[in-house]
Amino acid sequence: MAIRHFLTLRDLSSDELNQVIDLAIEMKAAKRENRQEPLFAGKVLGMIFEKSSTRTRVSFEAGMAQLGGDALFLSPNDTQLGRGEPIEDSARVISSMVDIVMIRTFGHSIVERFAKYSKVPVINALTDDYHPCQLLADVQTFVEHRGAIKGKTVAWIGDGNNMCHSWINAAIQFDFKLHIACPEGYEPNAQLVEEAGDRVMITSNPVIAATGADLVTTDVFASMGQESQQQDRLEKFAGYQVNHQLMSHAADNALFMHCLPAHRDEEVSAELLEDKSISVVWDEAENRLHAQKALMVFLLQASR
Ligand code: CP
Ligand code: NVA
């Protein structure tokens, strides 16, 4: 059987993604009710981090431990990756010793090259282009609060970045409408937008994007690796803050999500972020744990 990787949401079929979401919801209940099985006993996850992380590291590491497995934190500072050992060589060596690998890095081609030479499933834990694990948690969170996301409308406000690209893939795979509002020059990848067809609408007007949306979501103006553009982006993204005023254009029971970390009063107002009647960001963060456990169960089973 071929090894299954999760480099983008397009690596699983729509049915498989929905299975993972259902399993995540079930595994969350199992954890709450203290009836988790040691599904990862004897399994080791290799975690390669070339960028910072709180949620991703804690959720993968805790998830393995809770189900009887182990996780290795590998940073470029103390592995040969940081001293220039080719990714293809690292992939062959690391995947001969662990059962599954997750990578957070810069260029998306790095995870593709690693996966090509890996003997075990590889998970993209964020690249400059995509953040698919976050979308599993986001869709799970929507389903838990509002039911099926199919046919709903999501508004993305801000940068056409890795999160925005994964929202586009989610719109394709889970079959919902995505309204994207971004400043000129910060639009998402044009080919990806074209692939999404009429599921995706792009505007530079946040009010147009938010109008009637069942979910409004955003992310930092400057992502990891773009720190030097922070000041410039603060000016370019003026008017793209998600706040109660913008939410007033959305559907009556619309939710707010943010992958976190958030910059209060930049891309989201502090009041909205803390408004428990609209903002589900803490559930969304917790669901990284459950969604990724379900993803690892799926990939390990499917690659056997
Ligand atoms: N949302 C997310 O991936 O958070 P971390 O950068 O803390 O992992
Ligand atoms: N777009 C952000 C997401 C962080 C989870 C970044 O890449 O830094």
CSV table of C-alpha atoms and ligand atoms in Angstrom, one decimal:
chain,number,residue,atom,x,y,z
A,1,MET,CA,0.0,0.0,0.0
A,2,ALA,CA,1.3,3.5,-0.9
A,3,ILE,CA,2.4,5.7,2.0
A,4,ARG,CA,-0.1,8.5,2.6
A,5,HIS,CA,1.2,12.0,3.3
A,6,PHE,CA,-0.7,15.2,4.4
A,7,LEU,CA,1.1,18.1,2.7
A,8,THR,CA,-2.0,19.9,1.8
A,9,LEU,CA,-5.8,19.2,2.3
A,10,ARG,CA,-5.8,17.9,-1.3
A,11,ASP,CA,-3.8,14.8,-0.3
A,12,LEU,CA,-7.0,13.3,1.3
A,13,SER,CA,-10.3,12.9,-0.5
A,14,SER,CA,-13.3,14.8,0.8
A,15,ASP,CA,-14.7,11.6,2.3
A,16,GLU,CA,-11.4,10.9,4.0
A,17,LEU,CA,-11.2,14.5,5.4
A,18,ASN,CA,-14.8,14.2,6.8
A,19,GLN,CA,-13.8,10.8,8.3
A,20,VAL,CA,-10.9,12.5,10.1
A,21,ILE,CA,-13.1,15.3,11.4
A,22,ASP,CA,-15.6,12.7,12.7
A,23,LEU,CA,-12.8,10.8,14.3
A,24,ALA,CA,-11.4,14.0,15.9
A,25,ILE,CA,-14.8,14.7,17.5
A,26,GLU,CA,-15.0,11.1,18.8
A,27,MET,CA,-11.4,11.2,20.1
A,28,LYS,CA,-12.1,14.4,21.9
A,29,ALA,CA,-15.1,12.8,23.7
A,30,ALA,CA,-12.9,9.7,24.5
A,31,LYS,CA,-10.3,11.9,26.1
A,32,ARG,CA,-12.9,13.8,28.2
A,33,GLU,CA,-14.5,10.5,29.3
A,34,ASN,CA,-11.1,8.9,30.1
A,35,ARG,CA,-11.5,6.0,27.6
A,36,GLN,CA,-8.6,6.6,25.2
A,37,GLU,CA,-6.9,3.5,23.8
A,38,PRO,CA,-3.1,3.4,23.5
A,39,LEU,CA,-3.3,3.5,19.7
A,40,PHE,CA,0.2,4.8,19.3
A,41,ALA,CA,2.0,2.4,21.6
A,42,GLY,CA,5.5,1.8,20.3
A,43,LYS,CA,5.1,4.5,17.7
A,44,VAL,CA,7.5,7.5,17.4
A,45,LEU,CA,6.7,10.8,15.8
A,46,GLY,CA,9.6,12.9,14.5
A,47,MET,CA,8.9,16.6,14.7
A,48,ILE,CA,11.1,18.9,12.7
A,49,PHE,CA,10.7,22.6,13.5
A,50,GLU,CA,12.5,25.2,11.5
A,51,LYS,CA,10.0,27.9,12.7
A,52,SER,CA,8.6,28.7,16.2
A,53,SER,CA,5.5,27.1,17.6
A,54,THR,CA,3.4,26.7,20.7
A,55,ARG,CA,0.1,25.0,19.6
A,56,THR,CA,1.6,22.7,16.9
A,57,ARG,CA,4.4,21.4,19.1
A,58,VAL,CA,2.3,21.0,22.2
A,59,SER,CA,-0.6,19.4,20.4
A,60,PHE,CA,1.5,16.8,18.4
A,61,GLU,CA,3.7,16.0,21.4
A,62,ALA,CA,0.9,15.7,23.9
A,63,GLY,CA,-1.2,13.8,21.4
A,64,MET,CA,1.4,11.1,20.9
A,65,ALA,CA,2.0,10.8,24.7
A,66,GLN,CA,-1.7,10.5,25.5
A,67,LEU,CA,-2.0,7.6,23.1
A,68,GLY,CA,1.1,5.7,24.3
A,69,GLY,CA,3.6,6.9,21.8
A,70,ASP,CA,6.6,9.2,21.8
A,71,ALA,CA,7.6,12.4,20.0
A,72,LEU,CA,11.1,13.7,19.2
A,73,PHE,CA,11.6,17.4,18.9
A,74,LEU,CA,14.2,18.1,16.2
A,75,SER,CA,15.4,21.7,15.6
A,76,PRO,CA,17.9,22.8,13.0
A,77,ASN,CA,20.1,24.2,15.9
A,78,ASP,CA,20.9,20.8,17.1
A,79,THR,CA,20.5,18.5,14.2
A,80,GLN,CA,22.6,18.2,11.0
A,81,LEU,CA,19.7,19.8,9.1
A,82,GLY,CA,20.9,23.2,10.3
A,83,ARG,CA,24.4,22.4,9.1
A,84,GLY,CA,23.3,21.7,5.5
A,85,GLU,CA,22.7,17.9,5.4
A,86,PRO,CA,20.5,17.5,2.3
A,87,ILE,CA,16.7,17.1,3.1
A,88,GLU,CA,16.7,14.0,0.9
A,89,ASP,CA,19.4,12.3,3.1
A,90,SER,CA,17.7,13.5,6.3
A,91,ALA,CA,14.4,12.0,5.1
A,92,ARG,CA,15.9,8.6,4.4
A,93,VAL,CA,17.6,8.5,7.7
A,94,ILE,CA,14.9,9.9,10.0
A,95,SER,CA,12.1,7.9,8.3
A,96,SER,CA,14.1,4.7,8.8
A,97,MET,CA,13.9,5.2,12.6
A,98,VAL,CA,10.5,6.8,13.3
A,99,ASP,CA,6.9,5.9,12.3
A,100,ILE,CA,5.6,9.3,11.2
A,101,VAL,CA,7.1,12.7,10.7
A,102,MET,CA,5.8,16.3,10.9
A,103,ILE,CA,7.7,19.3,9.5
A,104,ARG,CA,7.3,23.0,10.0
A,105,THR,CA,9.5,24.9,7.7
A,106,PHE,CA,9.7,27.7,5.1
A,107,GLY,CA,9.6,26.6,1.5
A,108,HIS,CA,6.8,24.1,0.7
A,109,SER,CA,9.2,22.2,-1.6
A,110,ILE,CA,11.1,21.1,1.5
A,111,VAL,CA,8.1,19.1,2.8
A,112,GLU,CA,7.6,17.7,-0.8
A,113,ARG,CA,11.2,16.7,-1.1
A,114,PHE,CA,11.2,15.1,2.4
A,115,ALA,CA,8.0,13.2,1.6
A,116,LYS,CA,9.4,11.9,-1.7
A,117,TYR,CA,12.3,10.2,0.1
A,118,SER,CA,10.4,9.2,3.3
A,119,LYS,CA,9.4,5.6,4.1
A,120,VAL,CA,6.7,6.9,6.6
A,121,PRO,CA,3.8,9.4,6.4
A,122,VAL,CA,4.8,13.1,6.4
A,123,ILE,CA,2.6,15.8,7.8
A,124,ASN,CA,2.9,19.5,6.9
A,125,ALA,CA,2.8,21.4,10.1
A,126,LEU,CA,3.1,24.8,8.3
A,127,THR,CA,5.0,26.0,5.4
A,128,ASP,CA,5.1,29.4,3.8
A,129,ASP,CA,2.3,28.2,1.5
A,130,TYR,CA,0.0,26.0,3.5
A,131,HIS,CA,-1.1,25.2,7.1
A,132,PRO,CA,-3.5,22.2,6.6
A,133,CYS,CA,-3.4,20.9,10.2
A,134,GLN,CA,-4.9,24.2,11.3
A,135,LEU,CA,-7.8,23.7,8.9
A,136,LEU,CA,-8.7,20.3,10.3
A,137,ALA,CA,-9.1,21.9,13.7
A,138,ASP,CA,-11.0,24.9,12.2
A,139,VAL,CA,-13.5,22.7,10.4
A,140,GLN,CA,-13.9,20.5,13.5
A,141,THR,CA,-14.6,23.6,15.5
A,142,PHE,CA,-17.2,24.9,13.1
A,143,VAL,CA,-18.9,21.5,12.9
A,144,GLU,CA,-19.0,21.3,16.7
A,145,HIS,CA,-20.6,24.7,17.1
A,146,ARG,CA,-22.8,25.0,14.0
A,147,GLY,CA,-23.0,21.6,12.2
A,148,ALA,CA,-21.9,20.7,8.7
A,149,ILE,CA,-19.7,23.4,6.9
A,150,LYS,CA,-20.9,22.3,3.5
A,151,GLY,CA,-22.8,25.0,1.7
A,152,LYS,CA,-21.9,27.6,4.3
A,153,THR,CA,-20.0,30.9,3.7
A,154,VAL,CA,-16.7,31.7,5.2
A,155,ALA,CA,-15.0,35.2,5.1
A,156,TRP,CA,-11.2,35.4,5.1
A,157,ILE,CA,-10.0,38.9,6.0
A,158,GLY,CA,-6.4,39.9,5.5
A,159,ASP,CA,-3.3,38.4,3.9
A,160,GLY,CA,-3.5,35.9,1.1
A,161,ASN,CA,-1.0,33.7,3.1
A,162,ASN,CA,-0.5,30.1,4.0
A,163,MET,CA,-3.7,30.0,6.1
A,164,CYS,CA,-5.7,31.7,3.3
A,165,HIS,CA,-4.4,29.1,0.8
A,166,SER,CA,-5.5,26.3,3.2
A,167,TRP,CA,-8.9,27.9,3.5
A,168,ILE,CA,-9.1,27.8,-0.3
A,169,ASN,CA,-8.3,24.1,-0.3
A,170,ALA,CA,-10.8,23.6,2.4
A,171,ALA,CA,-13.5,25.4,0.4
A,172,ILE,CA,-12.8,22.9,-2.5
A,173,GLN,CA,-12.7,19.8,-0.3
A,174,PHE,CA,-15.5,20.6,2.2
A,175,ASP,CA,-17.6,22.4,-0.5
A,176,PHE,CA,-18.3,25.8,1.0
A,177,LYS,CA,-18.1,29.4,-0.3
A,178,LEU,CA,-15.1,31.5,0.7
A,179,HIS,CA,-15.1,35.3,0.4
A,180,ILE,CA,-11.6,36.7,0.6
A,181,ALA,CA,-10.8,40.3,1.3
A,182,CYS,CA,-7.2,41.4,1.0
A,183,PRO,CA,-5.3,44.6,0.1
A,184,GLU,CA,-4.1,44.9,-3.5
A,185,GLY,CA,-0.8,43.0,-3.9
A,186,TYR,CA,-1.6,40.6,-1.1
A,187,GLU,CA,-3.9,38.3,-2.9
A,188,PRO,CA,-3.6,34.5,-2.6
A,189,ASN,CA,-2.0,32.3,-5.3
A,190,ALA,CA,-3.9,32.9,-8.5
A,191,GLN,CA,-3.7,29.4,-9.8
A,192,LEU,CA,-5.2,28.0,-6.6
A,193,VAL,CA,-8.0,30.6,-6.7
A,194,GLU,CA,-8.7,29.5,-10.3
A,195,GLU,CA,-8.9,25.8,-9.2
A,196,ALA,CA,-11.5,26.7,-6.6
A,197,GLY,CA,-13.8,28.1,-9.4
A,198,ASP,CA,-16.9,29.8,-8.1
A,199,ARG,CA,-16.4,28.6,-4.6
A,200,VAL,CA,-14.0,31.5,-4.0
A,201,MET,CA,-14.7,35.3,-4.4
A,202,ILE,CA,-12.0,37.9,-4.0
A,203,THR,CA,-12.5,41.5,-3.1
A,204,SER,CA,-10.5,44.3,-1.5
A,205,ASN,CA,-13.5,45.3,0.6
A,206,PRO,CA,-13.8,43.5,4.0
A,207,VAL,CA,-17.5,44.5,4.4
A,208,ILE,CA,-18.4,42.8,1.1
A,209,ALA,CA,-16.5,39.7,2.1
A,210,ALA,CA,-18.1,39.6,5.6
A,211,THR,CA,-21.6,40.2,4.5
A,212,GLY,CA,-23.8,37.2,5.3
A,213,ALA,CA,-20.8,35.0,6.3
A,214,ASP,CA,-21.4,32.2,8.8
A,215,LEU,CA,-17.8,32.4,9.9
A,216,VAL,CA,-15.2,35.3,9.7
A,217,THR,CA,-11.6,34.5,10.1
A,218,THR,CA,-8.2,36.2,9.9
A,219,ASP,CA,-4.5,35.9,10.7
A,220,VAL,CA,-1.6,38.1,11.5
A,221,PHE,CA,-0.6,40.7,8.9
A,222,ALA,CA,3.0,39.6,8.9
A,223,SER,CA,3.7,35.8,9.1
A,224,MET,CA,6.8,34.1,10.4
A,225,GLY,CA,9.7,35.1,8.1
A,226,GLN,CA,8.1,38.4,7.2
A,227,GLU,CA,9.0,40.2,10.4
A,228,SER,CA,10.9,43.0,8.5
A,229,GLN,CA,7.7,43.9,6.7
A,230,GLN,CA,5.6,44.3,9.9
A,231,GLN,CA,5.6,48.2,9.8
A,232,ASP,CA,4.9,48.4,6.1
A,233,ARG,CA,2.1,45.8,6.4
A,234,LEU,CA,0.5,47.6,9.3
A,235,GLU,CA,-0.1,50.5,6.9
A,236,LYS,CA,-1.1,48.4,3.9
A,237,PHE,CA,-3.6,46.4,6.1
A,238,ALA,CA,-5.2,49.4,7.8
A,239,GLY,CA,-9.0,48.9,7.5
A,240,TYR,CA,-8.6,45.1,7.5
A,241,GLN,CA,-9.2,44.6,11.3
A,242,VAL,CA,-11.9,42.1,12.2
A,243,ASN,CA,-14.0,43.7,15.0
A,244,HIS,CA,-17.6,43.9,16.2
A,245,GLN,CA,-18.4,46.5,13.5
A,246,LEU,CA,-17.3,44.2,10.7
A,247,MET,CA,-19.0,41.2,12.4
A,248,SER,CA,-22.3,43.2,12.3
A,249,HIS,CA,-22.4,42.5,8.5
A,250,ALA,CA,-22.0,38.8,9.0
A,251,ALA,CA,-24.9,36.3,9.5
A,252,ASP,CA,-26.7,36.6,12.9
A,253,ASN,CA,-25.0,33.7,14.6
A,254,ALA,CA,-21.6,34.1,12.8
A,255,LEU,CA,-18.5,32.8,14.5
A,256,PHE,CA,-15.0,34.3,14.6
A,257,MET,CA,-11.8,32.2,14.3
A,258,HIS,CA,-8.1,32.9,14.4
A,259,CYS,CA,-5.4,30.3,14.2
A,260,LEU,CA,-3.4,32.2,16.8
A,261,PRO,CA,-1.1,33.7,17.9
A,262,ALA,CA,-3.1,36.9,17.6
A,263,HIS,CA,-2.0,40.5,17.6
A,264,ARG,CA,-4.7,42.3,19.6
A,265,ASP,CA,-6.0,45.5,18.0
A,266,GLU,CA,-4.1,44.8,14.8
A,267,GLU,CA,-5.9,42.1,12.7
A,268,VAL,CA,-8.5,41.6,15.4
A,269,SER,CA,-9.9,43.8,18.1
A,270,ALA,CA,-9.2,42.7,21.7
A,271,GLU,CA,-12.9,42.9,22.4
A,272,LEU,CA,-13.9,40.6,19.6
A,273,LEU,CA,-11.2,38.1,20.4
A,274,GLU,CA,-12.5,37.9,24.0
A,275,ASP,CA,-16.2,37.9,23.1
A,276,LYS,CA,-17.2,34.3,24.0
A,277,SER,CA,-20.5,34.7,22.2
A,278,ILE,CA,-18.7,35.0,18.8
A,279,SER,CA,-15.0,34.0,19.2
A,280,VAL,CA,-14.2,30.3,19.4
A,281,VAL,CA,-10.5,30.7,19.2
A,282,TRP,CA,-9.7,28.7,22.4
A,283,ASP,CA,-11.8,25.7,21.2
A,284,GLU,CA,-10.1,26.1,17.9
A,285,ALA,CA,-6.7,25.9,19.5
A,286,GLU,CA,-7.6,22.9,21.6
A,287,ASN,CA,-8.9,21.1,18.6
A,288,ARG,CA,-5.4,21.0,17.1
A,289,LEU,CA,-4.8,18.2,19.6
A,290,HIS,CA,-7.9,16.1,18.7
A,291,ALA,CA,-7.7,16.7,14.9
A,292,GLN,CA,-4.0,15.8,14.7
A,293,LYS,CA,-4.5,12.7,16.7
A,294,ALA,CA,-7.2,11.7,14.3
A,295,LEU,CA,-5.0,12.6,11.3
A,296,MET,CA,-2.2,10.4,12.6
A,297,VAL,CA,-4.5,7.5,13.2
A,298,PHE,CA,-5.8,7.8,9.7
A,299,LEU,CA,-2.3,8.1,8.1
A,300,LEU,CA,-0.8,5.3,10.1
A,301,GLN,CA,-3.7,3.0,9.2
A,302,ALA,CA,-3.9,4.0,5.6
A,303,SER,CA,-0.2,3.5,5.1
A,304,ARG,CA,0.0,0.0,6.6
B,1,CP,N1,-1.7,28.1,15.0
B,1,CP,C1,-0.5,27.6,15.1
B,1,CP,O1,0.0,26.8,14.3
B,1,CP,O2,0.2,28.0,16.3
B,1,CP,P1,1.7,27.7,16.6
B,1,CP,O3,2.5,28.6,15.7
B,1,CP,O4,1.8,28.2,18.0
B,1,CP,O5,2.0,26.3,16.4
B,2,NVA,N1,0.4,32.9,8.9
B,2,NVA,C1,1.0,32.6,10.2
B,2,NVA,C2,0.4,31.4,10.8
B,2,NVA,C3,0.9,31.1,12.2
B,2,NVA,C4,0.3,29.9,12.8
B,2,NVA,C5,2.5,32.3,10.0
B,2,NVA,O1,2.8,31.6,9.0
B,2,NVA,O2,3.3,32.8,10.7
